[in-house]
Amino acid sequence: MEGARFVEVVANRGDLRWPLPKDFVQRLKGQTVSGLGRRAKYLLADLSSGDVLVMHLGMSGSFRIERDEGGAAPGAYYHERSKNTAHDHVVFRMSSGATIRFNDPRRFGSMKLVARAKIDEEPLLHALGPEPLGNEFDAAMLAAACAGKKTSLKAALLDQRVVAGLGNIYVCEALFRAKLSPKRRASTIADRHGKPNDRAEALVPAIKAVLEAAIKAGGSSLRDHRRTDGSLGDFQHTFLVYDREGQPCPAGCKGTVKRIVQAGRSTFYCPSCQK
Ligand SMILES: [Zn+2]
């Protein structure tokens, strides 16, 4: 997409998590993508018009990229990789020859156009906490965000205002690596003055390590996630506790991985070594 122009935009269904803007197709067609970025779980494409195309995969959304190799005429697509093209809700045909399909069976995904000049005021983005892999995210920042919080540490880490873009699987895995109980009060990673203690110092590198490992493995293919070429991510093979209820603790503490539900989401942890 980067450097390429939208030659054709097809919006098969506008009723995604929220409706596509009425002028969605007109505002994209003919525009060039000047840059691609990401903020939390939002994908951002800067356009030559000054708009930003904001995209979110939701629960089951994916992008599939098909290249116009073999000299196929525009429009002559091949579908052998896609299971169900009925869920291809938005299709971009780019001047680079690539066709990009947004497929989302459950339609929790979404797209929105926001003026770049107003992106800081965008409600979806403005309350987001720091990027977990950024330099500014450190023990001091995390401790300050959790200080005084009476919620569980698990719930605090899932709160996008505390740290952006961290999902359920990665919170479970990071807490296991840091040997911290998901049930512990969030405020206990800070001292009385909101300064980080040893727990915060252990947690931040654990979060970064889990995310870096997951990115390297191409993400986690638990249900619907696919890489853009349609292949599966591999990180689920390296889960230490997630989805491993009843299995021996991989830290070798002789404990057993347990599943509990916190705020409607499954938490997997080892009650023996996560304190
Ligand atoms: Zn254990």
Short mmCIF file of C-alpha atoms and ligand atoms in Angstrom, two decimals:
data_model
loop_
_atom_site.label_atom_id
_atom_site.label_comp_id
_atom_site.label_asym_id
_atom_site.label_seq_id
_atom_site.Cartn_x
_atom_site.Cartn_y
_atom_site.Cartn_z
CA MET A 1 0.00 0.00 0.00
CA GLU A 2 2.79 2.37 0.83
CA GLY A 3 3.40 4.74 -2.06
CA ALA A 4 0.51 3.21 -4.04
CA ARG A 5 -2.78 4.76 -5.11
CA PHE A 6 -6.29 3.39 -4.47
CA VAL A 7 -7.45 2.45 -7.97
CA GLU A 8 -10.66 0.83 -6.83
CA VAL A 9 -12.38 0.65 -3.47
CA VAL A 10 -15.25 -1.77 -2.94
CA ALA A 11 -17.32 -1.64 0.23
CA ASN A 12 -19.44 -4.78 0.13
CA ARG A 13 -20.87 -4.19 3.57
CA GLY A 14 -20.88 -0.95 5.48
CA ASP A 15 -22.19 -2.31 8.78
CA LEU A 16 -18.96 -3.23 10.50
CA ARG A 17 -18.50 -2.50 14.22
CA TRP A 18 -19.70 0.95 13.30
CA PRO A 19 -20.92 2.04 9.84
CA LEU A 20 -18.36 3.04 7.24
CA PRO A 21 -18.59 6.78 6.42
CA LYS A 22 -21.08 7.43 3.61
CA ASP A 23 -18.36 8.95 1.45
CA PHE A 24 -15.83 6.19 2.29
CA VAL A 25 -15.25 5.05 -1.29
CA GLN A 26 -15.05 8.59 -2.75
CA ARG A 27 -12.59 9.78 -0.08
CA LEU A 28 -10.23 6.86 -0.71
CA LYS A 29 -10.36 6.48 -4.49
CA GLY A 30 -7.45 8.17 -6.24
CA GLN A 31 -5.59 8.91 -2.99
CA THR A 32 -2.00 7.79 -2.49
CA VAL A 33 -0.85 6.15 0.74
CA SER A 34 2.04 8.27 1.97
CA GLY A 35 2.79 6.14 5.01
CA LEU A 36 1.60 3.24 7.15
CA GLY A 37 1.74 3.22 10.91
CA ARG A 38 0.17 1.74 13.99
CA ARG A 39 -1.10 3.03 17.31
CA ALA A 40 -2.19 0.41 19.89
CA LYS A 41 -4.34 -2.03 17.89
CA TYR A 42 -5.21 0.54 15.22
CA LEU A 43 -3.56 0.45 11.80
CA LEU A 44 -3.12 3.90 10.29
CA ALA A 45 -2.68 4.75 6.62
CA ASP A 46 -1.83 8.38 5.87
CA LEU A 47 -3.36 9.55 2.59
CA SER A 48 -2.33 12.29 0.15
CA SER A 49 -5.66 14.05 0.87
CA GLY A 50 -4.67 14.67 4.51
CA ASP A 51 -7.04 11.98 5.76
CA VAL A 52 -5.90 9.03 7.83
CA LEU A 53 -7.55 5.67 7.20
CA VAL A 54 -7.91 4.12 10.67
CA MET A 55 -8.42 0.35 10.64
CA HIS A 56 -9.06 -2.16 13.43
CA LEU A 57 -9.23 -5.94 13.04
CA GLY A 58 -11.66 -6.46 15.92
CA MET A 59 -11.91 -10.10 17.01
CA SER A 60 -11.83 -11.96 13.72
CA GLY A 61 -10.76 -9.48 11.05
CA SER A 62 -7.80 -10.01 8.76
CA PHE A 63 -6.22 -8.44 5.74
CA ARG A 64 -5.28 -10.63 2.82
CA ILE A 65 -2.86 -9.30 0.25
CA GLU A 66 -2.91 -10.71 -3.24
CA ARG A 67 -0.33 -9.60 -5.73
CA ASP A 68 -1.01 -9.24 -9.38
CA GLU A 69 1.66 -11.74 -10.35
CA GLY A 70 1.47 -13.72 -13.55
CA GLY A 71 0.08 -10.74 -15.41
CA ALA A 72 -3.54 -11.44 -14.52
CA ALA A 73 -5.82 -8.68 -15.69
CA PRO A 74 -7.18 -6.42 -12.97
CA GLY A 75 -10.34 -7.95 -11.63
CA ALA A 76 -9.31 -11.55 -12.33
CA TYR A 77 -8.69 -12.60 -8.76
CA TYR A 78 -7.93 -16.06 -7.46
CA HIS A 79 -9.62 -17.16 -4.29
CA GLU A 80 -7.93 -20.43 -3.42
CA ARG A 81 -6.57 -19.17 -0.09
CA SER A 82 -9.74 -17.60 1.19
CA LYS A 83 -12.21 -19.86 2.92
CA ASN A 84 -15.19 -17.59 2.70
CA THR A 85 -15.10 -14.56 0.45
CA ALA A 86 -18.65 -13.67 1.62
CA HIS A 87 -16.82 -12.05 4.54
CA ASP A 88 -14.60 -9.87 2.32
CA HIS A 89 -16.28 -6.63 3.38
CA VAL A 90 -13.83 -4.10 1.96
CA VAL A 91 -11.52 -4.56 -1.02
CA PHE A 92 -8.76 -2.16 -2.08
CA ARG A 93 -7.15 -2.45 -5.49
CA MET A 94 -3.90 -0.54 -5.47
CA SER A 95 -1.82 0.93 -8.29
CA SER A 96 1.03 -1.34 -7.13
CA GLY A 97 -0.96 -4.30 -8.47
CA ALA A 98 -1.85 -5.55 -5.00
CA THR A 99 -5.39 -6.36 -3.99
CA ILE A 100 -6.05 -6.00 -0.28
CA ARG A 101 -9.10 -7.65 1.21
CA PHE A 102 -10.51 -7.02 4.63
CA ASN A 103 -12.25 -10.22 5.71
CA ASP A 104 -14.17 -10.31 8.98
CA PRO A 105 -16.73 -13.03 9.75
CA ARG A 106 -17.84 -11.49 13.05
CA ARG A 107 -17.70 -7.83 11.93
CA PHE A 108 -16.19 -6.42 15.12
CA GLY A 109 -13.55 -4.81 12.93
CA SER A 110 -13.92 -1.30 11.62
CA MET A 111 -12.58 1.45 9.40
CA LYS A 112 -12.81 5.18 9.78
CA LEU A 113 -11.43 8.28 8.05
CA VAL A 114 -9.99 10.99 10.29
CA ALA A 115 -8.27 14.23 9.27
CA ARG A 116 -4.54 14.00 10.17
CA ALA A 117 -4.74 17.49 11.68
CA LYS A 118 -7.39 16.26 14.13
CA ILE A 119 -5.92 12.84 14.92
CA ASP A 120 -4.96 13.87 18.47
CA GLU A 121 -8.61 14.66 19.21
CA GLU A 122 -9.86 11.38 17.76
CA PRO A 123 -11.81 9.64 20.59
CA LEU A 124 -10.54 6.19 19.56
CA LEU A 125 -6.93 7.25 20.01
CA HIS A 126 -6.58 10.14 22.40
CA ALA A 127 -6.91 8.28 25.72
CA LEU A 128 -4.48 5.51 24.80
CA GLY A 129 -1.54 4.79 27.08
CA PRO A 130 2.06 4.36 25.95
CA GLU A 131 3.20 1.82 23.38
CA PRO A 132 4.60 -1.18 25.29
CA LEU A 133 7.60 -1.54 22.97
CA GLY A 134 8.42 2.18 23.04
CA ASN A 135 11.28 3.58 25.10
CA GLU A 136 8.92 5.72 27.16
CA PHE A 137 7.23 2.63 28.58
CA ASP A 138 9.26 1.73 31.66
CA ALA A 139 8.74 0.61 35.26
CA ALA A 140 8.29 4.18 36.49
CA MET A 141 5.55 4.89 33.97
CA LEU A 142 3.72 1.60 34.63
CA ALA A 143 3.94 2.04 38.40
CA ALA A 144 2.58 5.57 38.17
CA ALA A 145 -0.33 4.36 36.03
CA CYS A 146 -1.16 1.54 38.49
CA ALA A 147 -0.61 3.46 41.73
CA GLY A 148 -3.83 3.69 43.73
CA LYS A 149 -5.68 1.32 41.38
CA LYS A 150 -7.88 -1.12 43.28
CA THR A 151 -8.53 -3.35 40.23
CA SER A 152 -6.59 -6.56 39.65
CA LEU A 153 -3.20 -6.33 37.98
CA LYS A 154 -4.64 -8.35 35.08
CA ALA A 155 -7.48 -5.85 34.55
CA ALA A 156 -5.09 -2.89 34.78
CA LEU A 157 -2.80 -4.34 32.11
CA LEU A 158 -5.78 -4.90 29.79
CA ASP A 159 -6.81 -1.27 30.27
CA GLN A 160 -5.66 0.50 27.09
CA ARG A 161 -5.21 3.75 29.04
CA VAL A 162 -2.50 2.09 31.16
CA VAL A 163 -0.62 0.50 28.28
CA ALA A 164 -1.83 0.41 24.69
CA GLY A 165 -2.34 -2.64 22.54
CA LEU A 166 -1.79 -5.38 25.11
CA GLY A 167 -4.32 -8.20 24.71
CA ASN A 168 -5.53 -11.02 26.94
CA ILE A 169 -3.05 -13.68 25.84
CA TYR A 170 -0.03 -11.44 26.21
CA VAL A 171 -1.06 -10.17 29.64
CA CYS A 172 -1.35 -13.77 30.89
CA GLU A 173 2.04 -14.70 29.44
CA ALA A 174 3.77 -11.57 30.76
CA LEU A 175 2.41 -12.05 34.29
CA PHE A 176 3.64 -15.65 34.26
CA ARG A 177 7.12 -14.60 33.17
CA ALA A 178 7.20 -11.90 35.85
CA LYS A 179 5.94 -14.41 38.48
CA LEU A 180 3.10 -12.09 39.47
CA SER A 181 -0.42 -13.19 40.31
CA PRO A 182 -3.09 -11.80 37.95
CA LYS A 183 -5.33 -11.38 41.02
CA ARG A 184 -2.95 -9.07 42.89
CA ARG A 185 -4.08 -5.48 43.25
CA ALA A 186 -2.63 -3.28 40.53
CA SER A 187 -1.46 -0.73 43.09
CA THR A 188 0.98 -3.27 44.59
CA ILE A 189 3.53 -2.77 41.82
CA ALA A 190 4.12 0.77 43.15
CA ASP A 191 5.21 2.04 46.55
CA ARG A 192 3.31 4.63 48.58
CA HIS A 193 4.77 7.40 46.47
CA GLY A 194 3.81 5.78 43.16
CA LYS A 195 7.41 4.76 42.48
CA PRO A 196 8.10 1.34 40.94
CA ASN A 197 9.02 -1.61 43.16
CA ASP A 198 10.66 -4.92 42.15
CA ARG A 199 7.36 -6.17 40.74
CA ALA A 200 7.08 -3.31 38.28
CA GLU A 201 10.76 -3.75 37.41
CA ALA A 202 10.11 -7.42 36.60
CA LEU A 203 6.86 -6.83 34.74
CA VAL A 204 8.00 -4.32 32.14
CA PRO A 205 10.76 -6.48 30.62
CA ALA A 206 8.38 -9.47 30.72
CA ILE A 207 5.78 -7.54 28.69
CA LYS A 208 8.36 -6.43 26.14
CA ALA A 209 9.85 -9.94 25.85
CA VAL A 210 6.46 -11.59 25.28
CA LEU A 211 5.48 -9.10 22.58
CA GLU A 212 8.84 -9.32 20.84
CA ALA A 213 8.67 -13.11 20.81
CA ALA A 214 5.09 -13.03 19.45
CA ILE A 215 5.97 -10.59 16.67
CA LYS A 216 8.95 -12.74 15.71
CA ALA A 217 6.69 -15.81 15.54
CA GLY A 218 4.17 -14.00 13.31
CA GLY A 219 1.44 -13.58 15.92
CA SER A 220 -0.85 -16.09 17.56
CA SER A 221 -3.32 -18.11 15.49
CA LEU A 222 -5.83 -19.04 18.11
CA ARG A 223 -9.02 -18.86 16.11
CA ASP A 224 -9.09 -16.56 13.13
CA HIS A 225 -5.79 -14.70 13.01
CA ARG A 226 -3.90 -15.08 9.78
CA ARG A 227 -0.85 -13.36 8.47
CA THR A 228 -1.49 -11.25 5.37
CA ASP A 229 -0.36 -14.10 3.09
CA GLY A 230 -3.02 -16.35 4.66
CA SER A 231 -0.58 -18.48 6.68
CA LEU A 232 -0.90 -19.10 10.39
CA GLY A 233 1.12 -17.38 13.11
CA ASP A 234 3.21 -19.62 15.32
CA PHE A 235 3.26 -17.94 18.70
CA GLN A 236 0.50 -20.16 20.11
CA HIS A 237 3.01 -23.03 20.12
CA THR A 238 5.13 -21.12 22.61
CA PHE A 239 2.41 -20.19 25.11
CA LEU A 240 3.63 -21.02 28.60
CA VAL A 241 0.32 -20.78 30.43
CA TYR A 242 -2.35 -19.51 28.05
CA ASP A 243 -4.81 -22.29 27.08
CA ARG A 244 -2.82 -24.79 29.18
CA GLU A 245 -5.25 -25.40 32.01
CA GLY A 246 -4.42 -28.51 34.04
CA GLN A 247 -0.91 -28.86 32.63
CA PRO A 248 2.18 -28.84 34.85
CA CYS A 249 3.68 -25.39 35.40
CA PRO A 250 6.37 -24.88 32.73
CA ALA A 251 8.57 -23.17 35.33
CA GLY A 252 8.94 -26.57 37.00
CA CYS A 253 7.53 -25.41 40.34
CA LYS A 254 5.35 -28.57 40.58
CA GLY A 255 2.24 -26.38 40.40
CA THR A 256 -0.58 -26.78 37.86
CA VAL A 257 -1.80 -24.14 35.42
CA LYS A 258 -5.22 -22.91 36.47
CA ARG A 259 -7.93 -21.04 34.53
CA ILE A 260 -10.07 -18.40 36.18
CA VAL A 261 -12.37 -15.75 34.70
CA GLN A 262 -11.60 -12.11 35.38
CA ALA A 263 -13.85 -9.40 33.96
CA GLY A 264 -15.34 -11.91 31.55
CA ARG A 265 -11.99 -13.01 30.11
CA SER A 266 -10.07 -16.22 30.76
CA THR A 267 -6.93 -15.92 32.83
CA PHE A 268 -4.39 -18.73 32.87
CA TYR A 269 -1.73 -18.72 35.59
CA CYS A 270 0.23 -20.85 38.04
CA PRO A 271 -1.08 -20.22 41.58
CA SER A 272 2.06 -21.85 43.01
CA CYS A 273 4.74 -19.56 41.59
CA GLN A 274 2.80 -16.43 40.57
CA LYS A 275 2.45 -14.43 43.77
ZN ZN B 1 4.56 -22.44 38.71
#
